[in-house]
Amino acid sequence: MYQLSGDLQNFSVDKIADLKNKRIVLRACLNVTVDKEGKVIDATRIDESIKTIKYLAENAKQVTILAHLGRPESYSKELSFWNVHQVLQEKLGQEIEFVLFQNSPKNLEAKIILGDNIRFFKEEESKDPDTRMNFAKDLAQFGEVFVNDAFADYRESASTYDIAKILPSYLGYKFIEEVEALSKFSNAANLVSVLGGAKLSEKLDALKALAEISEKVVIGGAMAYTLLKAKGVNIGNSLYEEDKLSLAKEILNNYENKLVLPVDHLIASEFNEVASKSAHVTLDEQVPDNTVAIDIGSKTTELFVQTISGAKNILWNGPMGVFEWETSAAGTLAVGKAISQNSSAYKLAGGGDSIAAINKLGLTGFNHISTGGGAMLAFIAYNEFPTLDIVINQ
Ligand code: 3PG
């Protein structure tokens, strides 16, 4: 678990000296949900970025905003910020110049500038440190000071990490809020981690570290099936990750007493909403051939709820099933309720899918809801957080 040393407020954006004469490079998290055209469907992350952007827009000489959207291979309209730009401008109530940086950005006069999706540049996430650093040097020319407000974008890239080696660096309000809330988990007693959802590989890696520090790790959703398959259980046509089977076996061997896996499932003949309407619960942990699991079953729900009720700290990331479909929302609802209604625990939830489930199912009572899914798990699971460390150890 990350141990915060010192007071983050010393690195707050409002500690930048002589701000009115400074041009700022701001890394924000604008990784919102968009439709096929790139139209913003859920603006939560824009809302959360506004406070820092507004402060800099009002007080700095200039602010250039960098951010990513999705995981593009190359330019696409869907992952361009054309609509994010409009929404951000409306919410800020000020004009923002939208640019593709190839178009001589260094001469821009505008007060607030938004660069298009930074991941359109391959250099941003290059595996070659020199390539990344050279790109970071280009980005650093947009200002004299760097501010990172993208807690959720925790992976080391040119615009979240390398640039902080070049410019004096600070943290935005959202970044600090997240770290301060998550730090309350430090030295957590009786931690029960509840994991689910579809970003399997990322969670399987963090799972090992989480299992070390948790009393129990409750696992539902798609990621459970890689573990069940590794255990030798028949999973029918349920989703799993072949290349993670050996890691899954290792985790099963090492943490057998800590893992709480599904003991029955809601299954459908096919993975679609129409088929989900005729779903039924299995007798045991085996998923019959030619069927697919879409939610945890009733015995599993009981087992998970009971495990959660004894916890003093609860970490929740990822739904238990396909909560977007009416028939398969029950497992996530019951587990979400058991977490939110445990009145003696510190309750932390995070990640896009969990937030969507919390909103859709009307769950309340969490101590903190983090917008970062992978970032939240990394913060709790490991003792390093490179994009934070590079700022506070400069
Ligand atoms: C997220 O949505 O989890 C963050 O913005 C990070 O995105 P990434 O997983 O594509 O790096």
mmCIF file of C-alpha atoms and ligand atoms in Angstrom:
data_model
loop_
_atom_site.group_PDB
_atom_site.id
_atom_site.type_symbol
_atom_site.label_atom_id
_atom_site.label_comp_id
_atom_site.label_asym_id
_atom_site.label_seq_id
_atom_site.Cartn_x
_atom_site.Cartn_y
_atom_site.Cartn_z
ATOM 1 C CA MET A 1 0.000 0.000 0.000
ATOM 2 C CA TYR A 2 1.295 3.477 -0.857
ATOM 3 C CA GLN A 3 2.513 5.345 2.223
ATOM 4 C CA LEU A 4 2.136 9.067 1.832
ATOM 5 C CA SER A 5 5.049 10.982 3.321
ATOM 6 C CA GLY A 6 4.708 14.702 3.973
ATOM 7 C CA ASP A 7 1.956 17.141 3.201
ATOM 8 C CA LEU A 8 0.693 17.098 -0.360
ATOM 9 C CA GLN A 9 -0.593 20.622 0.051
ATOM 10 C CA ASN A 10 3.019 21.813 -0.394
ATOM 11 C CA PHE A 11 2.743 20.621 -3.999
ATOM 12 C CA SER A 12 -0.713 22.027 -4.637
ATOM 13 C CA VAL A 13 -1.344 24.072 -7.753
ATOM 14 C CA ASP A 14 -2.091 27.059 -5.511
ATOM 15 C CA LYS A 15 1.528 27.079 -4.254
ATOM 16 C CA ILE A 16 2.937 28.086 -7.660
ATOM 17 C CA ALA A 17 4.792 31.358 -7.160
ATOM 18 C CA ASP A 18 4.185 34.329 -9.471
ATOM 19 C CA LEU A 19 1.477 32.396 -11.301
ATOM 20 C CA LYS A 20 0.226 35.380 -13.258
ATOM 21 C CA ASN A 21 3.506 35.439 -15.200
ATOM 22 C CA LYS A 22 3.661 31.669 -15.742
ATOM 23 C CA ARG A 23 2.548 29.531 -18.658
ATOM 24 C CA ILE A 24 1.325 26.189 -17.324
ATOM 25 C CA VAL A 25 1.269 22.749 -18.935
ATOM 26 C CA LEU A 26 -1.636 20.949 -17.284
ATOM 27 C CA ARG A 27 -2.120 17.173 -17.609
ATOM 28 C CA ALA A 28 -5.822 16.589 -16.945
ATOM 29 C CA CYS A 29 -7.884 13.387 -16.973
ATOM 30 C CA LEU A 30 -10.509 13.832 -19.702
ATOM 31 C CA ASN A 31 -10.897 10.111 -20.447
ATOM 32 C CA VAL A 32 -14.690 10.338 -20.595
ATOM 33 C CA THR A 33 -17.210 7.894 -22.043
ATOM 34 C CA VAL A 34 -18.019 8.804 -25.655
ATOM 35 C CA ASP A 35 -20.324 7.342 -28.310
ATOM 36 C CA LYS A 36 -19.309 6.106 -31.785
ATOM 37 C CA GLU A 37 -18.960 9.678 -33.044
ATOM 38 C CA GLY A 38 -16.941 10.856 -30.077
ATOM 39 C CA LYS A 39 -19.863 12.636 -28.411
ATOM 40 C CA VAL A 40 -19.558 12.796 -24.632
ATOM 41 C CA ILE A 41 -22.036 10.460 -22.880
ATOM 42 C CA ASP A 42 -20.736 10.816 -19.332
ATOM 43 C CA ALA A 43 -18.929 14.048 -18.421
ATOM 44 C CA THR A 44 -17.937 13.079 -14.859
ATOM 45 C CA ARG A 45 -14.236 13.383 -15.551
ATOM 46 C CA ILE A 46 -14.687 16.788 -17.176
ATOM 47 C CA ASP A 47 -16.625 17.952 -14.106
ATOM 48 C CA GLU A 48 -13.841 16.734 -11.862
ATOM 49 C CA SER A 49 -11.173 18.531 -13.878
ATOM 50 C CA ILE A 50 -12.906 21.911 -13.893
ATOM 51 C CA LYS A 51 -11.688 23.168 -10.514
ATOM 52 C CA THR A 52 -8.001 23.056 -11.442
ATOM 53 C CA ILE A 53 -8.578 24.292 -14.998
ATOM 54 C CA LYS A 54 -10.658 27.211 -13.706
ATOM 55 C CA TYR A 55 -8.054 28.170 -11.116
ATOM 56 C CA LEU A 56 -5.295 28.187 -13.727
ATOM 57 C CA ALA A 57 -7.443 29.919 -16.340
ATOM 58 C CA GLU A 58 -8.156 32.723 -13.880
ATOM 59 C CA ASN A 59 -4.695 33.079 -12.388
ATOM 60 C CA ALA A 60 -1.986 31.953 -14.800
ATOM 61 C CA LYS A 61 -0.641 33.713 -17.867
ATOM 62 C CA GLN A 62 -1.600 30.755 -20.057
ATOM 63 C CA VAL A 63 -2.690 27.149 -19.589
ATOM 64 C CA THR A 64 -2.189 24.356 -22.110
ATOM 65 C CA ILE A 65 -4.269 21.291 -21.305
ATOM 66 C CA LEU A 66 -3.008 17.836 -22.300
ATOM 67 C CA ALA A 67 -5.101 14.679 -21.870
ATOM 68 C CA HIS A 68 -5.919 11.330 -23.489
ATOM 69 C CA LEU A 69 -9.100 9.601 -24.612
ATOM 70 C CA GLY A 70 -9.317 5.806 -24.945
ATOM 71 C CA ARG A 71 -6.525 3.755 -26.456
ATOM 72 C CA PRO A 72 -6.171 4.932 -30.081
ATOM 73 C CA GLU A 73 -3.838 3.239 -32.581
ATOM 74 C CA SER A 74 -3.914 6.346 -34.766
ATOM 75 C CA TYR A 75 -6.107 9.425 -35.335
ATOM 76 C CA SER A 76 -9.874 8.789 -35.267
ATOM 77 C CA LYS A 77 -12.772 11.214 -34.993
ATOM 78 C CA GLU A 78 -14.313 9.065 -32.269
ATOM 79 C CA LEU A 79 -11.299 9.554 -30.010
ATOM 80 C CA SER A 80 -10.638 13.170 -30.937
ATOM 81 C CA PHE A 81 -11.506 15.853 -28.393
ATOM 82 C CA TRP A 82 -13.817 17.767 -30.791
ATOM 83 C CA ASN A 83 -16.806 17.273 -28.467
ATOM 84 C CA VAL A 84 -14.836 17.183 -25.206
ATOM 85 C CA HIS A 85 -13.601 20.645 -26.253
ATOM 86 C CA GLN A 86 -17.167 21.939 -26.630
ATOM 87 C CA VAL A 87 -18.363 20.434 -23.352
ATOM 88 C CA LEU A 88 -15.318 21.700 -21.469
ATOM 89 C CA GLN A 89 -15.742 25.179 -22.918
ATOM 90 C CA GLU A 90 -19.419 25.267 -21.904
ATOM 91 C CA LYS A 91 -18.707 24.089 -18.380
ATOM 92 C CA LEU A 92 -15.823 26.508 -17.958
ATOM 93 C CA GLY A 93 -17.771 29.422 -19.445
ATOM 94 C CA GLN A 94 -14.660 30.605 -21.301
ATOM 95 C CA GLU A 95 -13.276 30.194 -24.773
ATOM 96 C CA ILE A 96 -10.689 27.445 -25.260
ATOM 97 C CA GLU A 97 -8.475 27.166 -28.329
ATOM 98 C CA PHE A 98 -8.507 23.580 -29.634
ATOM 99 C CA VAL A 99 -5.345 22.530 -31.467
ATOM 100 C CA LEU A 100 -3.604 19.617 -33.044
ATOM 101 C CA PHE A 101 -0.055 20.266 -31.951
ATOM 102 C CA GLN A 102 1.428 19.637 -35.381
ATOM 103 C CA ASN A 103 0.067 23.073 -36.307
ATOM 104 C CA SER A 104 2.840 25.215 -34.802
ATOM 105 C CA PRO A 105 1.501 25.325 -31.277
ATOM 106 C CA LYS A 106 4.348 27.349 -29.861
ATOM 107 C CA ASN A 107 2.997 30.586 -31.304
ATOM 108 C CA LEU A 108 -0.469 30.284 -29.831
ATOM 109 C CA GLU A 109 -1.617 33.390 -28.034
ATOM 110 C CA ALA A 110 -4.843 32.069 -26.514
ATOM 111 C CA LYS A 111 -5.202 32.069 -22.734
ATOM 112 C CA ILE A 112 -6.545 28.500 -22.557
ATOM 113 C CA ILE A 113 -5.472 25.832 -25.027
ATOM 114 C CA LEU A 114 -6.640 22.213 -25.348
ATOM 115 C CA GLY A 115 -4.440 19.847 -27.330
ATOM 116 C CA ASP A 116 -6.151 16.946 -29.098
ATOM 117 C CA ASN A 117 -5.834 13.407 -27.689
ATOM 118 C CA ILE A 118 -2.191 13.118 -26.631
ATOM 119 C CA ARG A 119 -2.234 9.391 -27.491
ATOM 120 C CA PHE A 120 -2.527 10.304 -31.191
ATOM 121 C CA PHE A 121 1.238 10.711 -30.795
ATOM 122 C CA LYS A 122 2.931 7.305 -30.601
ATOM 123 C CA GLU A 123 5.792 8.901 -28.621
ATOM 124 C CA GLU A 124 3.478 9.522 -25.637
ATOM 125 C CA GLU A 125 3.572 5.873 -24.557
ATOM 126 C CA SER A 126 6.720 4.726 -26.334
ATOM 127 C CA LYS A 127 8.582 1.893 -24.640
ATOM 128 C CA ASP A 128 11.843 3.617 -25.562
ATOM 129 C CA PRO A 129 12.724 6.055 -22.745
ATOM 130 C CA ASP A 130 14.642 8.405 -25.076
ATOM 131 C CA THR A 131 11.745 8.707 -27.504
ATOM 132 C CA ARG A 132 9.408 9.485 -24.633
ATOM 133 C CA MET A 133 11.794 11.969 -23.089
ATOM 134 C CA ASN A 134 12.290 13.816 -26.402
ATOM 135 C CA PHE A 135 8.530 14.094 -26.749
ATOM 136 C CA ALA A 136 8.255 15.319 -23.153
ATOM 137 C CA LYS A 137 10.813 18.013 -24.018
ATOM 138 C CA ASP A 138 8.564 19.185 -26.870
ATOM 139 C CA LEU A 139 5.586 19.280 -24.525
ATOM 140 C CA ALA A 140 7.575 21.153 -21.889
ATOM 141 C CA GLN A 141 7.986 24.056 -24.310
ATOM 142 C CA PHE A 142 4.351 24.979 -23.740
ATOM 143 C CA GLY A 143 5.106 26.276 -20.273
ATOM 144 C CA GLU A 144 7.434 27.023 -17.407
ATOM 145 C CA VAL A 145 5.557 24.877 -14.868
ATOM 146 C CA PHE A 146 3.879 21.444 -15.060
ATOM 147 C CA VAL A 147 0.710 20.548 -13.133
ATOM 148 C CA ASN A 148 -0.548 16.948 -12.992
ATOM 149 C CA ASP A 149 -4.231 16.579 -12.148
ATOM 150 C CA ALA A 150 -4.666 13.174 -13.838
ATOM 151 C CA PHE A 151 -4.612 10.792 -10.874
ATOM 152 C CA ALA A 152 -6.544 8.178 -12.896
ATOM 153 C CA ASP A 153 -3.949 8.189 -15.696
ATOM 154 C CA TYR A 154 -1.337 6.575 -13.496
ATOM 155 C CA ARG A 155 0.766 4.849 -16.141
ATOM 156 C CA GLU A 156 4.131 6.463 -16.862
ATOM 157 C CA SER A 157 3.971 8.352 -20.149
ATOM 158 C CA ALA A 158 5.632 11.473 -21.555
ATOM 159 C CA SER A 159 2.827 13.798 -20.438
ATOM 160 C CA THR A 160 2.192 12.236 -17.012
ATOM 161 C CA TYR A 161 5.742 11.378 -15.938
ATOM 162 C CA ASP A 162 8.726 12.377 -18.090
ATOM 163 C CA ILE A 163 7.691 16.026 -18.316
ATOM 164 C CA ALA A 164 7.884 16.227 -14.507
ATOM 165 C CA LYS A 165 11.619 15.544 -14.804
ATOM 166 C CA ILE A 166 11.966 18.688 -16.912
ATOM 167 C CA LEU A 167 9.691 21.350 -15.418
ATOM 168 C CA PRO A 168 9.027 22.337 -11.791
ATOM 169 C CA SER A 169 5.943 20.266 -11.029
ATOM 170 C CA TYR A 170 2.788 20.538 -8.935
ATOM 171 C CA LEU A 171 -0.448 18.613 -8.377
ATOM 172 C CA GLY A 172 -3.993 19.647 -9.244
ATOM 173 C CA TYR A 173 -6.930 19.632 -6.800
ATOM 174 C CA LYS A 174 -8.404 16.340 -8.065
ATOM 175 C CA PHE A 175 -5.096 14.499 -7.802
ATOM 176 C CA ILE A 176 -4.620 15.662 -4.204
ATOM 177 C CA GLU A 177 -8.224 14.862 -3.245
ATOM 178 C CA GLU A 178 -7.842 11.293 -4.523
ATOM 179 C CA VAL A 179 -4.527 10.663 -2.780
ATOM 180 C CA GLU A 180 -5.726 12.097 0.521
ATOM 181 C CA ALA A 181 -8.907 9.984 0.499
ATOM 182 C CA LEU A 182 -7.091 6.794 -0.507
ATOM 183 C CA SER A 183 -4.403 7.344 2.121
ATOM 184 C CA LYS A 184 -7.025 6.822 4.832
ATOM 185 C CA PHE A 185 -6.712 3.193 3.834
ATOM 186 C CA SER A 186 -3.114 3.050 5.095
ATOM 187 C CA ASN A 187 -2.542 0.267 7.630
ATOM 188 C CA ALA A 188 -6.109 -0.840 6.947
ATOM 189 C CA ALA A 189 -7.410 -3.430 9.395
ATOM 190 C CA ASN A 190 -9.499 -6.350 8.191
ATOM 191 C CA LEU A 191 -9.554 -5.338 4.545
ATOM 192 C CA VAL A 192 -11.931 -7.144 2.236
ATOM 193 C CA SER A 193 -11.246 -6.438 -1.455
ATOM 194 C CA VAL A 194 -14.148 -6.983 -3.826
ATOM 195 C CA LEU A 195 -13.085 -7.285 -7.457
ATOM 196 C CA GLY A 196 -15.001 -7.867 -10.637
ATOM 197 C CA GLY A 197 -15.525 -6.445 -14.095
ATOM 198 C CA ALA A 198 -13.912 -6.884 -17.445
ATOM 199 C CA LYS A 199 -10.432 -5.276 -17.402
ATOM 200 C CA LEU A 200 -9.036 -8.688 -16.459
ATOM 201 C CA SER A 201 -5.334 -8.432 -17.064
ATOM 202 C CA GLU A 202 -4.872 -5.221 -15.149
ATOM 203 C CA LYS A 203 -6.667 -6.572 -12.102
ATOM 204 C CA LEU A 204 -5.020 -9.981 -12.160
ATOM 205 C CA ASP A 205 -1.648 -8.274 -11.802
ATOM 206 C CA ALA A 206 -2.803 -6.154 -8.855
ATOM 207 C CA LEU A 207 -4.639 -9.118 -7.359
ATOM 208 C CA LYS A 208 -1.447 -10.728 -6.067
ATOM 209 C CA ALA A 209 -0.454 -7.591 -4.179
ATOM 210 C CA LEU A 210 -4.015 -7.080 -2.926
ATOM 211 C CA ALA A 211 -4.204 -10.659 -1.678
ATOM 212 C CA GLU A 212 -1.111 -9.956 0.462
ATOM 213 C CA ILE A 213 -2.779 -7.134 2.349
ATOM 214 C CA SER A 214 -6.424 -8.298 2.398
ATOM 215 C CA GLU A 215 -8.104 -10.693 4.825
ATOM 216 C CA LYS A 216 -10.298 -11.862 1.980
ATOM 217 C CA VAL A 217 -10.513 -11.111 -1.730
ATOM 218 C CA VAL A 218 -14.005 -11.589 -3.123
ATOM 219 C CA ILE A 219 -13.948 -12.102 -6.882
ATOM 220 C CA GLY A 220 -16.909 -11.957 -9.232
ATOM 221 C CA GLY A 221 -17.450 -10.664 -12.766
ATOM 222 C CA ALA A 222 -15.489 -11.756 -15.817
ATOM 223 C CA MET A 223 -12.139 -11.979 -14.029
ATOM 224 C CA ALA A 224 -13.386 -14.835 -11.821
ATOM 225 C CA TYR A 225 -13.538 -17.139 -14.839
ATOM 226 C CA THR A 226 -9.805 -17.055 -15.525
ATOM 227 C CA LEU A 227 -9.281 -18.184 -11.931
ATOM 228 C CA LEU A 228 -12.006 -20.825 -12.099
ATOM 229 C CA LYS A 229 -10.599 -22.145 -15.384
ATOM 230 C CA ALA A 230 -7.128 -22.307 -13.778
ATOM 231 C CA LYS A 231 -8.717 -24.254 -10.924
ATOM 232 C CA GLY A 232 -10.005 -26.837 -13.382
ATOM 233 C CA VAL A 233 -13.652 -25.780 -13.205
ATOM 234 C CA ASN A 234 -15.677 -25.943 -16.426
ATOM 235 C CA ILE A 235 -16.504 -22.345 -17.406
ATOM 236 C CA GLY A 236 -18.476 -23.079 -20.595
ATOM 237 C CA ASN A 237 -18.207 -20.135 -22.990
ATOM 238 C CA SER A 238 -17.529 -17.583 -20.257
ATOM 239 C CA LEU A 239 -14.859 -14.972 -20.939
ATOM 240 C CA TYR A 240 -11.361 -15.706 -19.670
ATOM 241 C CA GLU A 241 -7.748 -14.813 -20.456
ATOM 242 C CA GLU A 242 -5.624 -17.664 -21.748
ATOM 243 C CA ASP A 243 -2.335 -15.799 -21.245
ATOM 244 C CA LYS A 244 -3.090 -15.195 -17.564
ATOM 245 C CA LEU A 245 -3.801 -18.813 -16.650
ATOM 246 C CA SER A 246 -0.363 -19.492 -15.180
ATOM 247 C CA LEU A 247 -0.494 -16.315 -13.076
ATOM 248 C CA ALA A 248 -4.002 -17.324 -12.005
ATOM 249 C CA LYS A 249 -2.695 -20.772 -10.934
ATOM 250 C CA GLU A 250 0.086 -19.168 -8.930
ATOM 251 C CA ILE A 251 -2.404 -16.886 -7.182
ATOM 252 C CA LEU A 252 -4.720 -19.819 -6.428
ATOM 253 C CA ASN A 253 -1.861 -21.811 -4.904
ATOM 254 C CA ASN A 254 -0.519 -18.968 -2.801
ATOM 255 C CA TYR A 255 -3.744 -17.406 -1.595
ATOM 256 C CA GLU A 256 -6.221 -20.284 -1.531
ATOM 257 C CA ASN A 257 -7.543 -19.330 1.911
ATOM 258 C CA LYS A 258 -8.038 -15.700 1.028
ATOM 259 C CA LEU A 259 -9.841 -15.957 -2.294
ATOM 260 C CA VAL A 260 -13.625 -16.162 -2.285
ATOM 261 C CA LEU A 261 -14.771 -17.302 -5.729
ATOM 262 C CA PRO A 262 -18.254 -17.911 -7.178
ATOM 263 C CA VAL A 263 -19.853 -21.214 -6.176
ATOM 264 C CA ASP A 264 -22.764 -20.868 -8.613
ATOM 265 C CA HIS A 265 -23.614 -18.673 -11.600
ATOM 266 C CA LEU A 266 -26.453 -17.132 -13.540
ATOM 267 C CA ILE A 267 -26.026 -18.560 -17.023
ATOM 268 C CA ALA A 268 -27.473 -17.796 -20.465
ATOM 269 C CA SER A 269 -27.293 -19.656 -23.767
ATOM 270 C CA GLU A 270 -25.559 -16.672 -25.401
ATOM 271 C CA PHE A 271 -23.926 -13.419 -24.318
ATOM 272 C CA ASN A 272 -26.687 -10.972 -25.233
ATOM 273 C CA GLU A 273 -29.606 -9.253 -23.534
ATOM 274 C CA VAL A 274 -32.325 -11.278 -25.274
ATOM 275 C CA ALA A 275 -30.746 -14.570 -24.179
ATOM 276 C CA SER A 276 -30.235 -13.138 -20.673
ATOM 277 C CA LYS A 277 -34.027 -13.054 -20.213
ATOM 278 C CA SER A 278 -34.125 -16.873 -20.098
ATOM 279 C CA ALA A 279 -31.093 -17.195 -17.822
ATOM 280 C CA HIS A 280 -31.036 -19.588 -14.865
ATOM 281 C CA VAL A 281 -28.787 -20.382 -11.902
ATOM 282 C CA THR A 282 -26.408 -23.383 -11.964
ATOM 283 C CA LEU A 283 -26.408 -26.053 -9.261
ATOM 284 C CA ASP A 284 -22.718 -25.589 -8.438
ATOM 285 C CA GLU A 285 -19.508 -23.882 -9.618
ATOM 286 C CA GLN A 286 -19.489 -25.689 -13.011
ATOM 287 C CA VAL A 287 -20.718 -23.702 -16.013
ATOM 288 C CA PRO A 288 -22.219 -26.194 -18.500
ATOM 289 C CA ASP A 289 -20.862 -26.348 -22.064
ATOM 290 C CA ASN A 290 -22.490 -23.993 -24.564
ATOM 291 C CA THR A 291 -23.605 -21.584 -21.862
ATOM 292 C CA VAL A 292 -22.079 -18.379 -20.576
ATOM 293 C CA ALA A 293 -22.051 -16.890 -17.078
ATOM 294 C CA ILE A 294 -23.579 -13.389 -16.876
ATOM 295 C CA ASP A 295 -23.859 -12.883 -13.104
ATOM 296 C CA ILE A 296 -23.091 -14.600 -9.813
ATOM 297 C CA GLY A 297 -25.710 -17.057 -8.534
ATOM 298 C CA SER A 298 -27.769 -16.895 -5.324
ATOM 299 C CA LYS A 299 -25.458 -19.065 -3.170
ATOM 300 C CA THR A 300 -22.490 -16.957 -4.261
ATOM 301 C CA THR A 301 -24.363 -13.765 -3.444
ATOM 302 C CA GLU A 302 -25.032 -15.056 0.067
ATOM 303 C CA LEU A 303 -21.388 -16.061 0.513
ATOM 304 C CA PHE A 304 -20.079 -12.698 -0.758
ATOM 305 C CA VAL A 305 -22.527 -10.665 1.376
ATOM 306 C CA GLN A 306 -21.545 -12.627 4.484
ATOM 307 C CA THR A 307 -17.818 -12.095 3.808
ATOM 308 C CA ILE A 308 -18.337 -8.359 3.316
ATOM 309 C CA SER A 309 -20.378 -7.946 6.504
ATOM 310 C CA GLY A 310 -17.347 -8.698 8.735
ATOM 311 C CA ALA A 311 -14.998 -6.189 7.064
ATOM 312 C CA LYS A 312 -13.602 -3.004 8.610
ATOM 313 C CA ASN A 313 -12.247 -1.685 5.309
ATOM 314 C CA ILE A 314 -13.758 -2.479 1.939
ATOM 315 C CA LEU A 315 -12.273 -1.845 -1.477
ATOM 316 C CA TRP A 316 -14.641 -2.330 -4.415
ATOM 317 C CA ASN A 317 -13.657 -2.307 -8.056
ATOM 318 C CA GLY A 318 -15.802 -3.863 -10.746
ATOM 319 C CA PRO A 319 -19.321 -5.275 -11.060
ATOM 320 C CA MET A 320 -20.240 -8.910 -10.346
ATOM 321 C CA GLY A 321 -22.071 -9.453 -13.617
ATOM 322 C CA VAL A 322 -23.603 -7.660 -16.577
ATOM 323 C CA PHE A 323 -25.460 -5.117 -14.442
ATOM 324 C CA GLU A 324 -26.519 -3.159 -17.557
ATOM 325 C CA TRP A 325 -29.084 -5.928 -18.282
ATOM 326 C CA GLU A 326 -32.032 -6.165 -15.910
ATOM 327 C CA THR A 327 -31.857 -9.956 -15.434
ATOM 328 C CA SER A 328 -28.164 -9.969 -14.539
ATOM 329 C CA ALA A 329 -27.980 -6.901 -12.261
ATOM 330 C CA ALA A 330 -28.957 -8.688 -9.034
ATOM 331 C CA GLY A 331 -25.485 -9.881 -8.015
ATOM 332 C CA THR A 332 -23.900 -6.426 -8.363
ATOM 333 C CA LEU A 333 -26.873 -4.822 -6.589
ATOM 334 C CA ALA A 334 -26.728 -7.219 -3.615
ATOM 335 C CA VAL A 335 -22.938 -6.954 -3.246
ATOM 336 C CA GLY A 336 -23.014 -3.158 -3.748
ATOM 337 C CA LYS A 337 -25.724 -2.866 -1.077
ATOM 338 C CA ALA A 338 -23.823 -5.092 1.349
ATOM 339 C CA ILE A 339 -20.780 -2.828 0.947
ATOM 340 C CA SER A 340 -22.592 0.500 1.142
ATOM 341 C CA GLN A 341 -24.734 -0.614 4.108
ATOM 342 C CA ASN A 342 -21.850 -1.927 6.214
ATOM 343 C CA SER A 343 -21.986 0.929 8.715
ATOM 344 C CA SER A 344 -18.794 0.120 10.603
ATOM 345 C CA ALA A 345 -16.426 -0.079 7.606
ATOM 346 C CA TYR A 346 -14.455 2.504 5.609
ATOM 347 C CA LYS A 347 -15.845 1.970 2.121
ATOM 348 C CA LEU A 348 -13.952 2.800 -1.006
ATOM 349 C CA ALA A 349 -15.221 2.192 -4.530
ATOM 350 C CA GLY A 350 -13.644 3.131 -7.828
ATOM 351 C CA GLY A 351 -13.398 2.692 -11.575
ATOM 352 C CA GLY A 352 -15.707 3.552 -14.452
ATOM 353 C CA ASP A 353 -17.808 0.365 -14.296
ATOM 354 C CA SER A 354 -18.275 0.515 -10.522
ATOM 355 C CA ILE A 355 -19.296 4.178 -10.724
ATOM 356 C CA ALA A 356 -21.759 3.367 -13.514
ATOM 357 C CA ALA A 357 -23.199 0.522 -11.376
ATOM 358 C CA ILE A 358 -23.380 2.740 -8.279
ATOM 359 C CA ASN A 359 -25.251 5.419 -10.247
ATOM 360 C CA LYS A 360 -27.560 3.028 -12.069
ATOM 361 C CA LEU A 361 -28.449 1.042 -8.944
ATOM 362 C CA GLY A 362 -28.718 4.160 -6.737
ATOM 363 C CA LEU A 363 -26.190 2.969 -4.131
ATOM 364 C CA THR A 364 -25.098 5.480 -1.487
ATOM 365 C CA GLY A 365 -22.971 5.545 1.658
ATOM 366 C CA PHE A 366 -19.412 5.182 0.326
ATOM 367 C CA ASN A 367 -16.645 7.106 2.116
ATOM 368 C CA HIS A 368 -14.945 7.807 -1.188
ATOM 369 C CA ILE A 369 -15.641 7.012 -4.819
ATOM 370 C CA SER A 370 -12.474 7.190 -6.888
ATOM 371 C CA THR A 371 -12.669 7.917 -10.610
ATOM 372 C CA GLY A 372 -9.528 5.905 -11.122
ATOM 373 C CA GLY A 373 -10.084 2.148 -11.331
ATOM 374 C CA GLY A 374 -6.606 0.870 -12.174
ATOM 375 C CA ALA A 375 -5.085 3.867 -10.369
ATOM 376 C CA MET A 376 -7.002 3.131 -7.172
ATOM 377 C CA LEU A 377 -5.927 -0.524 -7.205
ATOM 378 C CA ALA A 378 -2.313 0.435 -7.938
ATOM 379 C CA PHE A 379 -2.340 2.937 -5.069
ATOM 380 C CA ILE A 380 -3.655 0.373 -2.599
ATOM 381 C CA ALA A 381 -1.711 -2.606 -3.954
ATOM 382 C CA TYR A 382 1.812 -1.212 -4.472
ATOM 383 C CA ASN A 383 4.132 1.039 -2.515
ATOM 384 C CA GLU A 384 5.054 3.200 -5.497
ATOM 385 C CA PHE A 385 2.970 5.601 -7.527
ATOM 386 C CA PRO A 386 5.413 6.937 -10.129
ATOM 387 C CA THR A 387 3.400 9.936 -11.361
ATOM 388 C CA LEU A 388 3.093 11.162 -7.761
ATOM 389 C CA ASP A 389 6.615 10.227 -6.648
ATOM 390 C CA ILE A 390 8.202 12.139 -9.508
ATOM 391 C CA VAL A 391 6.456 15.334 -8.351
ATOM 392 C CA ILE A 392 7.044 15.073 -4.614
ATOM 393 C CA ASN A 393 10.660 13.883 -4.901
ATOM 394 C CA GLN A 394 11.848 16.497 -7.412
HETATM 395 C C1 3PG B 1 -8.766 5.017 -16.896
HETATM 396 O O1 3PG B 1 -9.783 5.279 -17.517
HETATM 397 O O2 3PG B 1 -8.671 4.018 -16.145
HETATM 398 C C2 3PG B 1 -7.611 5.941 -16.994
HETATM 399 O O3 3PG B 1 -7.943 7.114 -17.671
HETATM 400 C C3 3PG B 1 -6.411 5.264 -17.611
HETATM 401 O O4 3PG B 1 -6.678 4.859 -18.898
HETATM 402 P P1 3PG B 1 -5.801 3.656 -19.529
HETATM 403 O O5 3PG B 1 -6.147 2.433 -18.729
HETATM 404 O O6 3PG B 1 -6.174 3.567 -20.976
HETATM 405 O O7 3PG B 1 -4.340 4.043 -19.338
#
